[in-house]
Amino acid sequence: MSQEQPQKPKDQEPSIKYGDVFQVSGDLGKKPITPQDAATMQAAENLLLGKTQKGGPAAVMQSAASVNENRGVVGHHDVTSDTGDQGVTVSEAEVAGHHIVTESIGGQVVGQYIRADPLSTAAPEGSMGDDQVTIGEALEAAAISAGEKPIEQSDVAAIQAAEVRATGRMQVMPSGVAAKAQAAAAQNARTLRDEDKTKLGDVLVDASTMLPSDKVVTREDAEGVIGAEIRNQPELCTYPGGVAASMAAAARLNESN
């Protein structure tokens, strides 16, 4: 995937840059917001907060990225170096009884607010505690971020890689989430209309409960899943907000906690 955007023609409409919507400095403020940047932030919000925050940084980025893509100043799979190399972070801290959420890109804060419904102090079922995101939770986050995407072979490969890393079993389980994804992709290949195809959200919505065992996402897990998705994608890139993107966001969140 590309890291920086080419110079736009003089008659092309201007792009919406980070500096237009966020109080950031340096090179980041001059860069256009891309779909992959927005998808990465959305996945990070979903993993920590359970949903995309209305009016939050991810929502703002999604709107700006859509405009930029429609204007032809960025491609659907473009990503800035700040997001691709340095990543995004969404973290929560308790200060004077308030739960403060901070969202950053490339080390620069793009949003900070008080969370109205703070995270429970008890670890959710299926998690490993200590606010660490598991593989099952990352798959479920992809069901939110890219839930309407029809499942294809690149998704199956990514899900299989994630399942193997979660369970430690080298073979696909007959009743597991990867087998469910493979069956869906095979059916989709014989289905003409996208609206009739099985979507990513249909398969991954309860991924945690379909895994007999789970583990916290590490950088190595994310890299393995990213590689599997890319190798099975003709354009050799990951899908915005998809399985690989959610795994990458989970690994970054776990490293920051």
PDB file of C-alpha atoms in Angstrom:
ATOM      1  CA  MET A   1       0.000   0.000   0.000  1.00  0.00           C
ATOM      2  CA  SER A   2       1.207   3.513  -0.636  1.00  0.00           C
ATOM      3  CA  GLN A   3       2.634   5.615   2.160  1.00  0.00           C
ATOM      4  CA  GLU A   4       2.348   9.138   0.797  1.00  0.00           C
ATOM      5  CA  GLN A   5       0.076  10.838  -1.670  1.00  0.00           C
ATOM      6  CA  PRO A   6       1.215  12.092  -5.099  1.00  0.00           C
ATOM      7  CA  GLN A   7       0.911  15.739  -5.989  1.00  0.00           C
ATOM      8  CA  LYS A   8      -2.632  16.491  -7.124  1.00  0.00           C
ATOM      9  CA  PRO A   9      -3.323  18.234 -10.437  1.00  0.00           C
ATOM     10  CA  LYS A  10      -3.851  21.972 -10.200  1.00  0.00           C
ATOM     11  CA  ASP A  11      -7.488  21.726 -11.231  1.00  0.00           C
ATOM     12  CA  GLN A  12      -8.290  19.050  -8.645  1.00  0.00           C
ATOM     13  CA  GLU A  13     -10.368  19.921  -5.588  1.00  0.00           C
ATOM     14  CA  PRO A  14      -8.306  20.402  -2.397  1.00  0.00           C
ATOM     15  CA  SER A  15      -8.007  17.607   0.120  1.00  0.00           C
ATOM     16  CA  ILE A  16      -9.103  17.762   3.745  1.00  0.00           C
ATOM     17  CA  LYS A  17      -5.910  17.606   5.765  1.00  0.00           C
ATOM     18  CA  TYR A  18      -5.321  16.711   9.392  1.00  0.00           C
ATOM     19  CA  GLY A  19      -4.589  20.325  10.204  1.00  0.00           C
ATOM     20  CA  ASP A  20      -8.027  21.300   8.879  1.00  0.00           C
ATOM     21  CA  VAL A  21      -9.907  19.265  11.489  1.00  0.00           C
ATOM     22  CA  PHE A  22      -7.446  18.599  14.329  1.00  0.00           C
ATOM     23  CA  GLN A  23      -5.001  20.734  16.310  1.00  0.00           C
ATOM     24  CA  VAL A  24      -1.846  18.999  15.159  1.00  0.00           C
ATOM     25  CA  SER A  25       1.544  20.336  14.136  1.00  0.00           C
ATOM     26  CA  GLY A  26       4.389  19.469  11.796  1.00  0.00           C
ATOM     27  CA  ASP A  27       4.057  17.330   8.685  1.00  0.00           C
ATOM     28  CA  LEU A  28       0.941  15.539   9.937  1.00  0.00           C
ATOM     29  CA  GLY A  29      -1.123  18.719   9.701  1.00  0.00           C
ATOM     30  CA  LYS A  30      -0.292  18.998   5.988  1.00  0.00           C
ATOM     31  CA  LYS A  31      -1.281  15.444   5.056  1.00  0.00           C
ATOM     32  CA  PRO A  32      -4.693  14.430   3.663  1.00  0.00           C
ATOM     33  CA  ILE A  33      -6.794  12.055   5.751  1.00  0.00           C
ATOM     34  CA  THR A  34      -6.969   8.646   4.064  1.00  0.00           C
ATOM     35  CA  PRO A  35      -9.500   5.766   4.255  1.00  0.00           C
ATOM     36  CA  GLN A  36      -6.946   3.423   5.834  1.00  0.00           C
ATOM     37  CA  ASP A  37      -6.130   6.015   8.503  1.00  0.00           C
ATOM     38  CA  ALA A  38      -9.827   6.361   9.326  1.00  0.00           C
ATOM     39  CA  ALA A  39     -10.344   2.589   9.402  1.00  0.00           C
ATOM     40  CA  THR A  40      -7.399   2.112  11.747  1.00  0.00           C
ATOM     41  CA  MET A  41      -8.738   4.721  14.168  1.00  0.00           C
ATOM     42  CA  GLN A  42     -12.224   3.201  13.964  1.00  0.00           C
ATOM     43  CA  ALA A  43     -10.860  -0.247  14.787  1.00  0.00           C
ATOM     44  CA  ALA A  44      -8.939   1.168  17.756  1.00  0.00           C
ATOM     45  CA  GLU A  45     -12.057   2.919  19.097  1.00  0.00           C
ATOM     46  CA  ASN A  46     -14.141  -0.224  18.655  1.00  0.00           C
ATOM     47  CA  LEU A  47     -11.596  -2.344  20.507  1.00  0.00           C
ATOM     48  CA  LEU A  48     -11.360  -0.102  23.575  1.00  0.00           C
ATOM     49  CA  LEU A  49     -14.792   1.534  23.665  1.00  0.00           C
ATOM     50  CA  GLY A  50     -16.994  -1.044  21.978  1.00  0.00           C
ATOM     51  CA  LYS A  51     -18.207   1.326  19.276  1.00  0.00           C
ATOM     52  CA  THR A  52     -17.238   4.271  17.105  1.00  0.00           C
ATOM     53  CA  GLN A  53     -17.776   7.455  19.086  1.00  0.00           C
ATOM     54  CA  LYS A  54     -20.351   9.825  17.586  1.00  0.00           C
ATOM     55  CA  GLY A  55     -18.509  13.001  16.639  1.00  0.00           C
ATOM     56  CA  GLY A  56     -15.204  11.475  17.752  1.00  0.00           C
ATOM     57  CA  PRO A  57     -11.897  11.412  15.863  1.00  0.00           C
ATOM     58  CA  ALA A  58     -12.725   8.211  13.946  1.00  0.00           C
ATOM     59  CA  ALA A  59     -16.083   9.585  12.757  1.00  0.00           C
ATOM     60  CA  VAL A  60     -14.465  12.871  11.698  1.00  0.00           C
ATOM     61  CA  MET A  61     -11.713  11.009   9.876  1.00  0.00           C
ATOM     62  CA  GLN A  62     -14.208   8.745   8.106  1.00  0.00           C
ATOM     63  CA  SER A  63     -16.134  11.748   6.785  1.00  0.00           C
ATOM     64  CA  ALA A  64     -12.974  13.533   5.670  1.00  0.00           C
ATOM     65  CA  ALA A  65     -11.515  10.401   4.068  1.00  0.00           C
ATOM     66  CA  SER A  66     -14.739   9.812   2.115  1.00  0.00           C
ATOM     67  CA  VAL A  67     -14.612  13.346   0.763  1.00  0.00           C
ATOM     68  CA  ASN A  68     -10.936  12.983  -0.146  1.00  0.00           C
ATOM     69  CA  GLU A  69     -11.524   9.678  -1.904  1.00  0.00           C
ATOM     70  CA  ASN A  70     -14.505  11.071  -3.834  1.00  0.00           C
ATOM     71  CA  ARG A  71     -12.366  14.008  -4.921  1.00  0.00           C
ATOM     72  CA  GLY A  72      -9.697  11.618  -6.155  1.00  0.00           C
ATOM     73  CA  VAL A  73      -6.919  13.021  -3.967  1.00  0.00           C
ATOM     74  CA  VAL A  74      -6.410   9.740  -2.078  1.00  0.00           C
ATOM     75  CA  GLY A  75      -6.938   6.095  -2.959  1.00  0.00           C
ATOM     76  CA  HIS A  76      -9.083   3.624  -1.038  1.00  0.00           C
ATOM     77  CA  HIS A  77      -6.027   1.750   0.275  1.00  0.00           C
ATOM     78  CA  ASP A  78      -3.763   4.761   0.949  1.00  0.00           C
ATOM     79  CA  VAL A  79      -2.286   5.315   4.399  1.00  0.00           C
ATOM     80  CA  THR A  80      -0.093   8.105   5.764  1.00  0.00           C
ATOM     81  CA  SER A  81       3.311   7.262   7.185  1.00  0.00           C
ATOM     82  CA  ASP A  82       2.218   8.615  10.587  1.00  0.00           C
ATOM     83  CA  THR A  83      -0.461   5.935  10.838  1.00  0.00           C
ATOM     84  CA  GLY A  84       1.370   3.196   8.967  1.00  0.00           C
ATOM     85  CA  ASP A  85       4.697   3.566  10.787  1.00  0.00           C
ATOM     86  CA  GLN A  86       3.817   5.114  14.157  1.00  0.00           C
ATOM     87  CA  GLY A  87       0.226   3.933  14.526  1.00  0.00           C
ATOM     88  CA  VAL A  88      -2.818   5.232  16.346  1.00  0.00           C
ATOM     89  CA  THR A  89      -3.584   4.856  20.037  1.00  0.00           C
ATOM     90  CA  VAL A  90      -6.817   5.053  22.033  1.00  0.00           C
ATOM     91  CA  SER A  91      -6.268   4.895  25.777  1.00  0.00           C
ATOM     92  CA  GLU A  92      -8.292   5.484  28.913  1.00  0.00           C
ATOM     93  CA  ALA A  93      -7.109   6.779  32.283  1.00  0.00           C
ATOM     94  CA  GLU A  94      -8.953   7.599  35.508  1.00  0.00           C
ATOM     95  CA  VAL A  95      -8.243  11.135  36.700  1.00  0.00           C
ATOM     96  CA  ALA A  96      -9.969  12.516  39.795  1.00  0.00           C
ATOM     97  CA  GLY A  97     -12.796  10.029  39.391  1.00  0.00           C
ATOM     98  CA  HIS A  98     -13.309  10.777  35.696  1.00  0.00           C
ATOM     99  CA  HIS A  99     -12.464   8.372  32.866  1.00  0.00           C
ATOM    100  CA  ILE A 100     -10.468  10.344  30.302  1.00  0.00           C
ATOM    101  CA  VAL A 101     -10.136   8.891  26.799  1.00  0.00           C
ATOM    102  CA  THR A 102      -7.204  10.119  24.703  1.00  0.00           C
ATOM    103  CA  GLU A 103      -6.830   9.388  20.988  1.00  0.00           C
ATOM    104  CA  SER A 104      -3.569  10.010  19.143  1.00  0.00           C
ATOM    105  CA  ILE A 105      -2.033   9.644  15.691  1.00  0.00           C
ATOM    106  CA  GLY A 106       1.720   9.416  15.321  1.00  0.00           C
ATOM    107  CA  GLY A 107       2.102  10.582  18.921  1.00  0.00           C
ATOM    108  CA  GLN A 108      -0.073  13.697  18.464  1.00  0.00           C
ATOM    109  CA  VAL A 109      -3.370  13.966  20.349  1.00  0.00           C
ATOM    110  CA  VAL A 110      -6.381  14.367  18.050  1.00  0.00           C
ATOM    111  CA  GLY A 111      -9.101  13.907  20.650  1.00  0.00           C
ATOM    112  CA  GLN A 112      -9.590  13.861  24.414  1.00  0.00           C
ATOM    113  CA  TYR A 113     -12.891  13.546  26.265  1.00  0.00           C
ATOM    114  CA  ILE A 114     -14.589  12.159  29.369  1.00  0.00           C
ATOM    115  CA  ARG A 115     -16.151   8.743  28.828  1.00  0.00           C
ATOM    116  CA  ALA A 116     -19.769   8.746  30.002  1.00  0.00           C
ATOM    117  CA  ASP A 117     -19.933   4.952  30.445  1.00  0.00           C
ATOM    118  CA  PRO A 118     -16.492   3.980  31.800  1.00  0.00           C
ATOM    119  CA  LEU A 119     -15.118   0.529  31.282  1.00  0.00           C
ATOM    120  CA  SER A 120     -15.961  -2.030  33.918  1.00  0.00           C
ATOM    121  CA  THR A 121     -13.119  -2.852  36.262  1.00  0.00           C
ATOM    122  CA  ALA A 122     -13.894  -6.544  35.769  1.00  0.00           C
ATOM    123  CA  ALA A 123     -12.355  -8.189  32.732  1.00  0.00           C
ATOM    124  CA  PRO A 124     -14.989  -9.081  30.118  1.00  0.00           C
ATOM    125  CA  GLU A 125     -15.650 -12.742  29.417  1.00  0.00           C
ATOM    126  CA  GLY A 126     -13.052 -14.118  27.043  1.00  0.00           C
ATOM    127  CA  SER A 127     -10.433 -11.455  27.812  1.00  0.00           C
ATOM    128  CA  MET A 128      -7.143 -11.948  29.601  1.00  0.00           C
ATOM    129  CA  GLY A 129      -7.633  -8.995  31.946  1.00  0.00           C
ATOM    130  CA  ASP A 130      -5.478  -5.889  32.393  1.00  0.00           C
ATOM    131  CA  ASP A 131      -7.376  -4.183  29.526  1.00  0.00           C
ATOM    132  CA  GLN A 132      -5.555  -6.383  27.023  1.00  0.00           C
ATOM    133  CA  VAL A 133      -7.402  -7.164  23.771  1.00  0.00           C
ATOM    134  CA  THR A 134      -7.682 -10.806  22.751  1.00  0.00           C
ATOM    135  CA  ILE A 135      -7.757 -12.284  19.255  1.00  0.00           C
ATOM    136  CA  GLY A 136     -11.434 -13.116  19.622  1.00  0.00           C
ATOM    137  CA  GLU A 137     -12.213  -9.525  20.589  1.00  0.00           C
ATOM    138  CA  ALA A 138     -10.185  -8.218  17.644  1.00  0.00           C
ATOM    139  CA  LEU A 139     -12.190 -10.430  15.270  1.00  0.00           C
ATOM    140  CA  GLU A 140     -15.425  -9.115  16.769  1.00  0.00           C
ATOM    141  CA  ALA A 141     -14.142  -5.550  16.310  1.00  0.00           C
ATOM    142  CA  ALA A 142     -13.688  -6.321  12.606  1.00  0.00           C
ATOM    143  CA  ALA A 143     -17.335  -7.393  12.544  1.00  0.00           C
ATOM    144  CA  ILE A 144     -18.190  -3.827  13.555  1.00  0.00           C
ATOM    145  CA  SER A 145     -15.636  -1.957  11.444  1.00  0.00           C
ATOM    146  CA  ALA A 146     -16.137  -3.923   8.215  1.00  0.00           C
ATOM    147  CA  GLY A 147     -19.276  -5.891   8.956  1.00  0.00           C
ATOM    148  CA  GLU A 148     -20.912  -5.227   5.576  1.00  0.00           C
ATOM    149  CA  LYS A 149     -17.985  -6.556   3.528  1.00  0.00           C
ATOM    150  CA  PRO A 150     -18.818  -9.790   1.662  1.00  0.00           C
ATOM    151  CA  ILE A 151     -16.410 -12.506   2.808  1.00  0.00           C
ATOM    152  CA  GLU A 152     -13.772 -13.537   0.280  1.00  0.00           C
ATOM    153  CA  GLN A 153     -10.647 -15.672   0.332  1.00  0.00           C
ATOM    154  CA  SER A 154      -8.388 -12.962   1.794  1.00  0.00           C
ATOM    155  CA  ASP A 155     -10.715 -12.694   4.794  1.00  0.00           C
ATOM    156  CA  VAL A 156     -10.748 -16.481   5.196  1.00  0.00           C
ATOM    157  CA  ALA A 157      -6.945 -16.605   5.192  1.00  0.00           C
ATOM    158  CA  ALA A 158      -6.743 -13.851   7.821  1.00  0.00           C
ATOM    159  CA  ILE A 159      -9.372 -15.504  10.027  1.00  0.00           C
ATOM    160  CA  GLN A 160      -7.642 -18.873   9.734  1.00  0.00           C
ATOM    161  CA  ALA A 161      -4.318 -17.316  10.742  1.00  0.00           C
ATOM    162  CA  ALA A 162      -5.983 -15.621  13.713  1.00  0.00           C
ATOM    163  CA  GLU A 163      -7.696 -18.851  14.821  1.00  0.00           C
ATOM    164  CA  VAL A 164      -4.450 -20.836  14.642  1.00  0.00           C
ATOM    165  CA  ARG A 165      -2.678 -18.247  16.783  1.00  0.00           C
ATOM    166  CA  ALA A 166      -5.538 -18.096  19.302  1.00  0.00           C
ATOM    167  CA  THR A 167      -5.881 -21.857  19.744  1.00  0.00           C
ATOM    168  CA  GLY A 168      -2.369 -23.106  19.023  1.00  0.00           C
ATOM    169  CA  ARG A 169      -3.869 -25.754  16.707  1.00  0.00           C
ATOM    170  CA  MET A 170      -2.363 -25.960  13.235  1.00  0.00           C
ATOM    171  CA  GLN A 171      -5.509 -27.377  11.615  1.00  0.00           C
ATOM    172  CA  VAL A 172      -8.849 -25.619  11.041  1.00  0.00           C
ATOM    173  CA  MET A 173     -11.506 -26.762  13.513  1.00  0.00           C
ATOM    174  CA  PRO A 174     -14.610 -28.218  11.788  1.00  0.00           C
ATOM    175  CA  SER A 175     -17.022 -26.069  13.794  1.00  0.00           C
ATOM    176  CA  GLY A 176     -14.747 -23.058  14.291  1.00  0.00           C
ATOM    177  CA  VAL A 177     -14.916 -19.510  13.040  1.00  0.00           C
ATOM    178  CA  ALA A 178     -12.423 -20.187  10.231  1.00  0.00           C
ATOM    179  CA  ALA A 179     -14.483 -23.105   8.925  1.00  0.00           C
ATOM    180  CA  LYS A 180     -17.575 -20.910   9.040  1.00  0.00           C
ATOM    181  CA  ALA A 181     -15.729 -18.223   7.073  1.00  0.00           C
ATOM    182  CA  GLN A 182     -14.521 -20.750   4.475  1.00  0.00           C
ATOM    183  CA  ALA A 183     -18.032 -22.061   3.920  1.00  0.00           C
ATOM    184  CA  ALA A 184     -19.320 -18.503   3.554  1.00  0.00           C
ATOM    185  CA  ALA A 185     -16.620 -17.562   1.025  1.00  0.00           C
ATOM    186  CA  ALA A 186     -17.353 -20.688  -1.034  1.00  0.00           C
ATOM    187  CA  GLN A 187     -21.058 -19.820  -1.096  1.00  0.00           C
ATOM    188  CA  ASN A 188     -20.296 -16.180  -1.939  1.00  0.00           C
ATOM    189  CA  ALA A 189     -18.230 -17.264  -4.945  1.00  0.00           C
ATOM    190  CA  ARG A 190     -21.401 -18.823  -6.377  1.00  0.00           C
ATOM    191  CA  THR A 191     -23.591 -15.824  -5.502  1.00  0.00           C
ATOM    192  CA  LEU A 192     -23.940 -13.021  -8.038  1.00  0.00           C
ATOM    193  CA  ARG A 193     -25.369 -10.126  -6.026  1.00  0.00           C
ATOM    194  CA  ASP A 194     -23.332  -8.617  -3.177  1.00  0.00           C
ATOM    195  CA  GLU A 195     -26.483  -8.009  -1.153  1.00  0.00           C
ATOM    196  CA  ASP A 196     -27.116 -11.773  -1.104  1.00  0.00           C
ATOM    197  CA  LYS A 197     -23.608 -12.687   0.051  1.00  0.00           C
ATOM    198  CA  THR A 198     -22.588 -13.564   3.616  1.00  0.00           C
ATOM    199  CA  LYS A 199     -20.880 -10.610   5.244  1.00  0.00           C
ATOM    200  CA  LEU A 200     -17.901 -10.399   7.587  1.00  0.00           C
ATOM    201  CA  GLY A 201     -20.181  -9.327  10.425  1.00  0.00           C
ATOM    202  CA  ASP A 202     -22.338 -12.434  10.005  1.00  0.00           C
ATOM    203  CA  VAL A 203     -19.354 -14.699  10.667  1.00  0.00           C
ATOM    204  CA  LEU A 204     -17.356 -12.725  13.242  1.00  0.00           C
ATOM    205  CA  VAL A 205     -20.082 -11.258  15.459  1.00  0.00           C
ATOM    206  CA  ASP A 206     -19.576 -13.994  18.098  1.00  0.00           C
ATOM    207  CA  ALA A 207     -16.000 -14.984  17.282  1.00  0.00           C
ATOM    208  CA  SER A 208     -14.888 -15.072  20.946  1.00  0.00           C
ATOM    209  CA  THR A 209     -17.449 -17.722  21.845  1.00  0.00           C
ATOM    210  CA  MET A 210     -16.463 -19.862  18.832  1.00  0.00           C
ATOM    211  CA  LEU A 211     -12.812 -20.078  19.884  1.00  0.00           C
ATOM    212  CA  PRO A 212     -12.111 -22.923  22.355  1.00  0.00           C
ATOM    213  CA  SER A 213      -9.194 -20.868  23.663  1.00  0.00           C
ATOM    214  CA  ASP A 214      -8.032 -17.300  23.223  1.00  0.00           C
ATOM    215  CA  LYS A 215      -4.983 -15.147  23.836  1.00  0.00           C
ATOM    216  CA  VAL A 216      -3.910 -11.532  23.978  1.00  0.00           C
ATOM    217  CA  VAL A 217      -2.959 -10.110  20.579  1.00  0.00           C
ATOM    218  CA  THR A 218       0.768  -9.520  20.114  1.00  0.00           C
ATOM    219  CA  ARG A 219       2.674  -7.759  17.355  1.00  0.00           C
ATOM    220  CA  GLU A 220       3.725 -11.177  16.013  1.00  0.00           C
ATOM    221  CA  ASP A 221       0.078 -12.297  15.862  1.00  0.00           C
ATOM    222  CA  ALA A 222      -0.902  -9.155  13.975  1.00  0.00           C
ATOM    223  CA  GLU A 223       1.981  -9.499  11.517  1.00  0.00           C
ATOM    224  CA  GLY A 224       1.030 -13.120  10.806  1.00  0.00           C
ATOM    225  CA  VAL A 225      -2.599 -12.221  10.115  1.00  0.00           C
ATOM    226  CA  ILE A 226      -1.632  -9.196   8.003  1.00  0.00           C
ATOM    227  CA  GLY A 227       0.660 -11.373   5.895  1.00  0.00           C
ATOM    228  CA  ALA A 228      -2.064 -13.982   5.379  1.00  0.00           C
ATOM    229  CA  GLU A 229      -4.593 -11.369   4.251  1.00  0.00           C
ATOM    230  CA  ILE A 230      -2.169  -9.605   1.908  1.00  0.00           C
ATOM    231  CA  ARG A 231      -0.977 -12.842   0.245  1.00  0.00           C
ATOM    232  CA  ASN A 232      -4.562 -13.672  -0.701  1.00  0.00           C
ATOM    233  CA  GLN A 233      -5.531 -10.192  -1.904  1.00  0.00           C
ATOM    234  CA  PRO A 234      -4.877  -9.352  -5.589  1.00  0.00           C
ATOM    235  CA  GLU A 235      -3.960  -5.761  -4.721  1.00  0.00           C
ATOM    236  CA  LEU A 236      -1.583  -6.966  -1.978  1.00  0.00           C
ATOM    237  CA  CYS A 237      -3.118  -4.764   0.708  1.00  0.00           C
ATOM    238  CA  THR A 238      -5.327  -5.095   3.768  1.00  0.00           C
ATOM    239  CA  TYR A 239      -8.992  -4.121   3.851  1.00  0.00           C
ATOM    240  CA  PRO A 240      -9.821  -0.932   5.838  1.00  0.00           C
ATOM    241  CA  GLY A 241     -11.225  -1.952   9.220  1.00  0.00           C
ATOM    242  CA  GLY A 242     -11.008  -5.644   8.319  1.00  0.00           C
ATOM    243  CA  VAL A 243      -9.447  -8.579  10.162  1.00  0.00           C
ATOM    244  CA  ALA A 244      -5.814  -7.575   9.635  1.00  0.00           C
ATOM    245  CA  ALA A 245      -6.496  -3.900  10.448  1.00  0.00           C
ATOM    246  CA  SER A 246      -8.311  -4.832  13.658  1.00  0.00           C
ATOM    247  CA  MET A 247      -5.513  -7.185  14.702  1.00  0.00           C
ATOM    248  CA  ALA A 248      -2.935  -4.446  14.078  1.00  0.00           C
ATOM    249  CA  ALA A 249      -4.965  -1.960  16.127  1.00  0.00           C
ATOM    250  CA  ALA A 250      -5.318  -4.507  18.939  1.00  0.00           C
ATOM    251  CA  ALA A 251      -1.573  -5.153  19.024  1.00  0.00           C
ATOM    252  CA  ARG A 252      -0.859  -1.426  19.257  1.00  0.00           C
ATOM    253  CA  LEU A 253      -3.399  -0.988  22.047  1.00  0.00           C
ATOM    254  CA  ASN A 254      -1.920  -3.900  23.978  1.00  0.00           C
ATOM    255  CA  GLU A 255       1.585  -2.497  23.618  1.00  0.00           C
ATOM    256  CA  SER A 256       0.420   0.897  24.922  1.00  0.00           C
ATOM    257  CA  ASN A 257      -1.370  -0.548  27.993  1.00  0.00           C
TER     258      ASN A 257
END
